[in-house]
PDB file of C-alpha atoms in Angstrom:
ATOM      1  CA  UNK P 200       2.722 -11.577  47.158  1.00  0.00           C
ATOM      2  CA  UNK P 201       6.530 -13.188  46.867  1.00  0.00           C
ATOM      3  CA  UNK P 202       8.792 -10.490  45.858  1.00  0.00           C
ATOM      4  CA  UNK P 203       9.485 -12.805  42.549  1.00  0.00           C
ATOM      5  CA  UNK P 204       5.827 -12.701  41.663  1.00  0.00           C
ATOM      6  CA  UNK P 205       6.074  -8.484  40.913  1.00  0.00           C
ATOM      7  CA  UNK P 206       7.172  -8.513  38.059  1.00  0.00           C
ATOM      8  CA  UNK P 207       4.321 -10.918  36.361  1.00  0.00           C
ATOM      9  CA  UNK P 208       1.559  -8.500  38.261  1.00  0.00           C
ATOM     10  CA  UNK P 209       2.745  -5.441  37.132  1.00  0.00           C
ATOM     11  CA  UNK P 210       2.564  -6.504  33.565  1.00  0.00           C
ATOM     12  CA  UNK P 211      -0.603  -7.722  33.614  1.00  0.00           C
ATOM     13  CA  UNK P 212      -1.726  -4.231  35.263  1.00  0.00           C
ATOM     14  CA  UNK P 213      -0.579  -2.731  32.962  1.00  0.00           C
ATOM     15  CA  UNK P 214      -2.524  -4.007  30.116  1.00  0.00           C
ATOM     16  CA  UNK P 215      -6.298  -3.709  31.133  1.00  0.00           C
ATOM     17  CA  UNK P 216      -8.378  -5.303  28.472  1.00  0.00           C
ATOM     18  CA  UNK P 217     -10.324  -2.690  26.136  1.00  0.00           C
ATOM     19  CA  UNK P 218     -14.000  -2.276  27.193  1.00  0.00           C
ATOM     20  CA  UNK P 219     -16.594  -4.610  26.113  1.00  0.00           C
ATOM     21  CA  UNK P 220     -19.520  -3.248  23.237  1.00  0.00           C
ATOM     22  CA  UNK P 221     -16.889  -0.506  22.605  1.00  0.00           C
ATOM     23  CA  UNK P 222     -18.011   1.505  25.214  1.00  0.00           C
ATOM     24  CA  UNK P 223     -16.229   4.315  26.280  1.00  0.00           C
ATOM     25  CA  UNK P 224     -13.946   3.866  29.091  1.00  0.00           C
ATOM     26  CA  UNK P 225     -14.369   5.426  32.277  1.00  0.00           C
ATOM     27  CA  UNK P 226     -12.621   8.780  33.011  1.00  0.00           C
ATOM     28  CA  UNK P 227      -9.534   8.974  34.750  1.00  0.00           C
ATOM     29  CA  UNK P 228      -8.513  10.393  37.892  1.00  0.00           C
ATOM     30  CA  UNK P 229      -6.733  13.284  38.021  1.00  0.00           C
ATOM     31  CA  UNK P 230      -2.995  12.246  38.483  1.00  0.00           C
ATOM     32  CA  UNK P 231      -1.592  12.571  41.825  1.00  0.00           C
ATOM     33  CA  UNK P 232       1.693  14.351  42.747  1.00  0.00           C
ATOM     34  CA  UNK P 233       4.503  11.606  43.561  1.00  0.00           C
ATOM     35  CA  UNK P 234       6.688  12.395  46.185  1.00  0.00           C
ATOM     36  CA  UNK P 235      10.356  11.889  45.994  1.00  0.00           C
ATOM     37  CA  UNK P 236      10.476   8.460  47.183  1.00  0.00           C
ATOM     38  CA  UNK P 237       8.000   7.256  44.445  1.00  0.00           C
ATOM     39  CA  UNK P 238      10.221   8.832  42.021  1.00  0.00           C
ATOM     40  CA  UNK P 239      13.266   6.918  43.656  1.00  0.00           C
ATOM     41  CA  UNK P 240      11.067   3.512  42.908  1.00  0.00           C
ATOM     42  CA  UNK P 241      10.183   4.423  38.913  1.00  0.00           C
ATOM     43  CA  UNK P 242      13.850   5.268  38.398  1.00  0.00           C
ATOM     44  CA  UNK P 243      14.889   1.762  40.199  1.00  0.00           C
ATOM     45  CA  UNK P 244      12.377   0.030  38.339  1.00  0.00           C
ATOM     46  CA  UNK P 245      13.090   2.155  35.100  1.00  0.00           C
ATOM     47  CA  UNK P 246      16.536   0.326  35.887  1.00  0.00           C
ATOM     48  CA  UNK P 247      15.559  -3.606  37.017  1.00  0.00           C
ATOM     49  CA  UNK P 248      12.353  -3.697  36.420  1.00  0.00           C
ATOM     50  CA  UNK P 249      12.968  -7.292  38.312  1.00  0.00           C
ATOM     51  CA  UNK P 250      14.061  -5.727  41.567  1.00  0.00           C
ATOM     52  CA  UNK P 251      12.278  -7.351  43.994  1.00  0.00           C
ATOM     53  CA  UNK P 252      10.328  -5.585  46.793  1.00  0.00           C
ATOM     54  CA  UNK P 253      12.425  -5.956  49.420  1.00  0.00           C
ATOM     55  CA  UNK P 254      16.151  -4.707  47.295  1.00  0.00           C
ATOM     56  CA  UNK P 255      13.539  -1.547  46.187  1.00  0.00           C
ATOM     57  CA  UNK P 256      13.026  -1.088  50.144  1.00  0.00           C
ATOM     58  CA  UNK P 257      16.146  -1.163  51.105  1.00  0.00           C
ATOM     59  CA  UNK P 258      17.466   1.554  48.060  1.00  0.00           C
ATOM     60  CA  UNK P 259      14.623   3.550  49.268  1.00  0.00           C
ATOM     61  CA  UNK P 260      14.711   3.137  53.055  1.00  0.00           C
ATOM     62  CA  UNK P 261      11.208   2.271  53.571  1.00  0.00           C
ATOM     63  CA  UNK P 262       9.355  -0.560  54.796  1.00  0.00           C
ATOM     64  CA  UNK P 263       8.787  -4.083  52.011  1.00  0.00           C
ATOM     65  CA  UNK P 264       4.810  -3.524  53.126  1.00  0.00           C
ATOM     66  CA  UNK P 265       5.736   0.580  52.516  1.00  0.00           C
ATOM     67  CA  UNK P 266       7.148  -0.242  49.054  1.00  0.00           C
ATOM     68  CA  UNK P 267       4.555  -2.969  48.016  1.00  0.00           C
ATOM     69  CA  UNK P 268       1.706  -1.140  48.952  1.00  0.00           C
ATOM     70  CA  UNK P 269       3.867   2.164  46.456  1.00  0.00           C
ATOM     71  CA  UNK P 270       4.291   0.478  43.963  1.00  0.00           C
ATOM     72  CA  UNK P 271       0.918  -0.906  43.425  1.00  0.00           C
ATOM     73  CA  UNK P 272      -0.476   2.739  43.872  1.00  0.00           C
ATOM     74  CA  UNK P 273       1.588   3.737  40.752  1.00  0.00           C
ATOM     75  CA  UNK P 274       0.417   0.791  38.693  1.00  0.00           C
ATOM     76  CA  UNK P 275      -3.267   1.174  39.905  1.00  0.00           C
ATOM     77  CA  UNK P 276      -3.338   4.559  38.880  1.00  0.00           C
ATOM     78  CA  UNK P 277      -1.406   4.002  35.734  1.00  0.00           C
ATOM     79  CA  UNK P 278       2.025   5.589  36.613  1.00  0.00           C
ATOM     80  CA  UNK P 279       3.914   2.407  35.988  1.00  0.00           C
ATOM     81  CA  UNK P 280       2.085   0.915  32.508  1.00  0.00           C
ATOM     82  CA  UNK P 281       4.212  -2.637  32.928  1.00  0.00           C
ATOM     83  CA  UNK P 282       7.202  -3.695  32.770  1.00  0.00           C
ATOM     84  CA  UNK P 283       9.688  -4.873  29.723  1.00  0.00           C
ATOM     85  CA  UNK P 284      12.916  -5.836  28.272  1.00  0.00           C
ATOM     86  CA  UNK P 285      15.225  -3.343  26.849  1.00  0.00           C
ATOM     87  CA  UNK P 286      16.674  -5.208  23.627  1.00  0.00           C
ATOM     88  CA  UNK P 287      19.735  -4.349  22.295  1.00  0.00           C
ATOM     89  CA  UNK P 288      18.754  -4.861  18.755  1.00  0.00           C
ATOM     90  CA  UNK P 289      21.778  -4.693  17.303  1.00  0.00           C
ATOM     91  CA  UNK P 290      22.263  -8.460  18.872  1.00  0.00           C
ATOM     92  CA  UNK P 291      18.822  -9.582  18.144  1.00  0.00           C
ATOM     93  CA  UNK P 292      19.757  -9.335  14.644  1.00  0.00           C
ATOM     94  CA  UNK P 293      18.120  -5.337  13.992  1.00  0.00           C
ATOM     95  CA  UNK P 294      21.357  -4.138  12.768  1.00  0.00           C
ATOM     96  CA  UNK P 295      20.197  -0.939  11.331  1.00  0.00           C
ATOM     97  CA  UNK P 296      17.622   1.456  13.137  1.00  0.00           C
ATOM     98  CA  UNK P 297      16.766   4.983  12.078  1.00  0.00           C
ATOM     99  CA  UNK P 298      14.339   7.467  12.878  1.00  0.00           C
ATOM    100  CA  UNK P 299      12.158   8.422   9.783  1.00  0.00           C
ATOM    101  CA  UNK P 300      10.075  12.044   9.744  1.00  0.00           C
ATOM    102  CA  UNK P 301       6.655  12.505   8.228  1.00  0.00           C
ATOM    103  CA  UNK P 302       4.565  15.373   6.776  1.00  0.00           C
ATOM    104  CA  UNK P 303       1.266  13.983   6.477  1.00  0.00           C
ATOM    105  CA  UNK P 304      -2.537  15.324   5.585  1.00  0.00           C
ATOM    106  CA  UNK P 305      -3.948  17.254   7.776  1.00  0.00           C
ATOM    107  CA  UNK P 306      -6.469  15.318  10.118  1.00  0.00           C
ATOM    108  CA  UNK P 307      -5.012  12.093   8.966  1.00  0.00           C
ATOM    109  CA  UNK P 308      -2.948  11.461  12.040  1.00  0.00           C
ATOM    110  CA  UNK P 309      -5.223   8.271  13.466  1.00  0.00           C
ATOM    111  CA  UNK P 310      -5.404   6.684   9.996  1.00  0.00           C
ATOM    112  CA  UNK P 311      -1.862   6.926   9.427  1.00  0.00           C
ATOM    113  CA  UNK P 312      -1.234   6.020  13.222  1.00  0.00           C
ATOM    114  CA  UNK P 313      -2.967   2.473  12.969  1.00  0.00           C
ATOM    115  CA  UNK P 314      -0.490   2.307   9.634  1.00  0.00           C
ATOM    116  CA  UNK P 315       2.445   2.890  10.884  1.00  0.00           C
ATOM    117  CA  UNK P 316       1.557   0.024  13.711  1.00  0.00           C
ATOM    118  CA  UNK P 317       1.692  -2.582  11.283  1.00  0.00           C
ATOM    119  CA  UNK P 318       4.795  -1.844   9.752  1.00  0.00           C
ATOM    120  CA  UNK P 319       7.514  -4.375  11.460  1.00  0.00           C
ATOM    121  CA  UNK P 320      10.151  -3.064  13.399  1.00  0.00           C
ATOM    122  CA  UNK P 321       8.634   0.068  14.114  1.00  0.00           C
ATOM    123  CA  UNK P 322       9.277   0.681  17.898  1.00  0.00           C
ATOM    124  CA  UNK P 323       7.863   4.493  18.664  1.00  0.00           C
ATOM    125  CA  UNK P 324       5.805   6.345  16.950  1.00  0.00           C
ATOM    126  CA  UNK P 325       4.883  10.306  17.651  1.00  0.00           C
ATOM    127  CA  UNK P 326       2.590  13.134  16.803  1.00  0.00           C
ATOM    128  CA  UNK P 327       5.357  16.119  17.006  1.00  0.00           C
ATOM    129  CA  UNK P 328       5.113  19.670  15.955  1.00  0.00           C
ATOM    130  CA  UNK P 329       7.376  21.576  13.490  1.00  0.00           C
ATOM    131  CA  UNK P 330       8.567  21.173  10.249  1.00  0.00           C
ATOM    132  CA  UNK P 331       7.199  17.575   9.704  1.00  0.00           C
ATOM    133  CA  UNK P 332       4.590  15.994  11.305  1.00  0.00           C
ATOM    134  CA  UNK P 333       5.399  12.278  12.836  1.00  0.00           C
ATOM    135  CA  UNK P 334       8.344  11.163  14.333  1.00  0.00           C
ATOM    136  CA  UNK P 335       8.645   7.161  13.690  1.00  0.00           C
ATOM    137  CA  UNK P 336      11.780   4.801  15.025  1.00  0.00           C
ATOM    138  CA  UNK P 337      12.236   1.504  13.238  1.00  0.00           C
ATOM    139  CA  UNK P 338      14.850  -1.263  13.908  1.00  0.00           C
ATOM    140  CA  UNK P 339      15.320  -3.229  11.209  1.00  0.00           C
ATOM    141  CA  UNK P 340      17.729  -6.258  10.233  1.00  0.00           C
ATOM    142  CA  UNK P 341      19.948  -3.983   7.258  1.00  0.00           C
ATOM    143  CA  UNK P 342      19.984  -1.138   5.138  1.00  0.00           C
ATOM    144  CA  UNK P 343      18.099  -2.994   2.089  1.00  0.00           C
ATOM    145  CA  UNK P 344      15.310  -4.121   4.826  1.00  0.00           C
ATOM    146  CA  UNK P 345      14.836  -0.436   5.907  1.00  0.00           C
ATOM    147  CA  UNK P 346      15.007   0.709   2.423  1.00  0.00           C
ATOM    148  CA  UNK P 347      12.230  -1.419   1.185  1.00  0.00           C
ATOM    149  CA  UNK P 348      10.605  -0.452   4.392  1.00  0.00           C
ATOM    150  CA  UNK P 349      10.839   3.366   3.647  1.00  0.00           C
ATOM    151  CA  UNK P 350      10.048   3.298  -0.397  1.00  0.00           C
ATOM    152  CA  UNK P 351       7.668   0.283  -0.571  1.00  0.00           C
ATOM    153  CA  UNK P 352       5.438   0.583   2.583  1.00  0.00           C
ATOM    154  CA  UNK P 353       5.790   4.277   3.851  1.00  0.00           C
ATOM    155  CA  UNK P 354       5.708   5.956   0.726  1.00  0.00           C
ATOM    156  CA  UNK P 355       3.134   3.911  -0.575  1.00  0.00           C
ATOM    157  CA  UNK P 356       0.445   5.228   2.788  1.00  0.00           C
ATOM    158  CA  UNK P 357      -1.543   7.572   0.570  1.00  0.00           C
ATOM    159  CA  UNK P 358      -1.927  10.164   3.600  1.00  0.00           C
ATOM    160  CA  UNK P 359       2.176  10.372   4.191  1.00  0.00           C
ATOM    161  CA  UNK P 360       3.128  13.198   1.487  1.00  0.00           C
ATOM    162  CA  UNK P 361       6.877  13.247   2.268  1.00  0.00           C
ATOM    163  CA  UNK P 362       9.581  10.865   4.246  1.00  0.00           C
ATOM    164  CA  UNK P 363      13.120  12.023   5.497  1.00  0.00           C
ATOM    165  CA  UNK P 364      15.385   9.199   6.660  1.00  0.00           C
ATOM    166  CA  UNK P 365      17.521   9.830   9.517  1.00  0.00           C
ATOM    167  CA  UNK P 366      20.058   6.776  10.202  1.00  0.00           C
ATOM    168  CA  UNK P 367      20.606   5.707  13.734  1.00  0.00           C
ATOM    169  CA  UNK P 368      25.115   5.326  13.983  1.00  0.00           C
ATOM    170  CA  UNK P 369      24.960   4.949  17.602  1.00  0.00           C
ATOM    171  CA  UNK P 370      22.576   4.920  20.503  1.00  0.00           C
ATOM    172  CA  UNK P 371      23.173   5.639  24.258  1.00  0.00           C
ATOM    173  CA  UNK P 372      20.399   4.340  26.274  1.00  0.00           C
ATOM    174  CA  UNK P 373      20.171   6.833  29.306  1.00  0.00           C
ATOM    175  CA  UNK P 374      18.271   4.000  31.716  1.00  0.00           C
ATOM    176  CA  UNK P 375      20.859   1.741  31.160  1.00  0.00           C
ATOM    177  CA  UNK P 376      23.451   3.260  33.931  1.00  0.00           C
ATOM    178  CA  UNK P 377      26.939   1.775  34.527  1.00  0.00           C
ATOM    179  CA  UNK P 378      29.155   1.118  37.396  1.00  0.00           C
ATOM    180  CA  UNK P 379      29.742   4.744  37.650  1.00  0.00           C
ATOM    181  CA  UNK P 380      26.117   5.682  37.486  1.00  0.00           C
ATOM    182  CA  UNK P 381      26.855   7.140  33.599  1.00  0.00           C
ATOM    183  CA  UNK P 382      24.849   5.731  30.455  1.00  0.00           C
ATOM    184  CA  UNK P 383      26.540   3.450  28.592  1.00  0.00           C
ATOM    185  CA  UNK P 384      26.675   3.575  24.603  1.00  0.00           C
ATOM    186  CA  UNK P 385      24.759   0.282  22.654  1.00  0.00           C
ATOM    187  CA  UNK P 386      28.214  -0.437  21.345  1.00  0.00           C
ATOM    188  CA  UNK P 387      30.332  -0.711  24.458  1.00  0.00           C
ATOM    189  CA  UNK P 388      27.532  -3.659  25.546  1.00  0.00           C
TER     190      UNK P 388
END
C-alpha cells in the first residue's frame, strides 16, 4: 500500500461496523505489551497522523516493510482506533468551550451517556469518580450558546440532579509540539 493511502486505511480500521442481529461481539484479546519502538510510532502518529510510512521509518530507524507491517498490528488489535483532525475551535467558529460536571442518579450513567451524545458540541464525555459524577467538554460558538446549552438541555435530562460550569480561558494541547519539542498554547496558533 502507497505510503499516501495510510491514512484512509487506518480510519476505516478503526471503525468496524457494529455486529449484525445485535449479537454480541466477539471477545477481545488480551492486549499485548508494545515495545518502545511502537510507542515511538503512536507518539509520531499522535503528532501527523499523515506521516507516511517511510518518514515514520526513518524517525524510528526501522525498515518501511518493519513499520507497515507495526503499524497495522496496532490498528488490528485496536491500539490505534483511527486517525483525525485536531480543530482549533476557536477558528472554526467554537469560541467558547468549558468543561461542565455532573452528579447524576445512581445507575443512570448509560441513559444519560446516549444524552449527552446528542447534545452539539459536546467533544468528551467521562464516567469519573469523586465529588460529581460525569465529566463533559463542550465547544460551543459563545457564552449565550453554552448557556442555553447548560440550562435548557442539561438541566432539563431528568437523571442529571446538579451541573457546575467550568469555563475553558485557555487550552494547551500537549500533542501539538513546537519547534522546540514544547506544547504550544491554542492562542499562540
Amino acid at each position: 500500500m502507497p505510503d499516501e493511502q495510510m491514512a484512509a486505511a487506518g480510519s476505516a480500521a478503526g471503525s468496524a461496523p457494529a455486529p449484525a442481529g445485535g449479537a454480541a461481539p466477539a471477545p477481545q484479546a488480551p492486549p499485548r505489551p508494545l515495545d518502545p519502538i511502537d510507542r515511538s510510532i503512536m507518539r509520531l502518529l499522535q503528532a501527523d497522523g499523515r506521516a507516511s510510512i517511510r518518514s515514520v521509518a526513518e524517525q524510528v530507524h526501522v525498515s518501511r516493510a518493519n513499520a507497515y507491517a507495526r503499524i497495522n498490528r496496532l490498528i488490528d488489535d485496536g491500539v490505534i482506533r483511527g486517525f483525525t483532525a485536531r480543530v482549533n475551535h476557536e477558528r472554526a467558529g467554537q469560541g467558547a468551550s468549558a468543561y461542565i460536571t455532573l452528579k447524576i442518579v445512581q445507575n443512570s450513567w448509560r441513559t444519560v451517556r446516549e444524552k449527552l451524545r446528542e447534545l452539539p458540541g459536546a467533544a468528551h464525555i467521562a464516567l469519573v469518580s469523586g465529588d460529581f459524577d460525569v465529566l463533559l467538554l463542550v465547544h460551543t460558538p459563545d457564552n449565550r450558546t453554552l448557556r442555553e446549552l447548560v440550562l435548557t438541555r442539561l438541566q432539563a435530562i431528568p437523571e442529571v440532579l446538579s451541573t457546575r460550569t467550568l469555563l475553558v480561558f485557555e487550552e494547551t494541547d500537549l500533542l501539538d509540539a513546537g519547534p522546540g519539542g514544547g506544547a504550544r498554547t491554542i492562542a499562540e496558533e
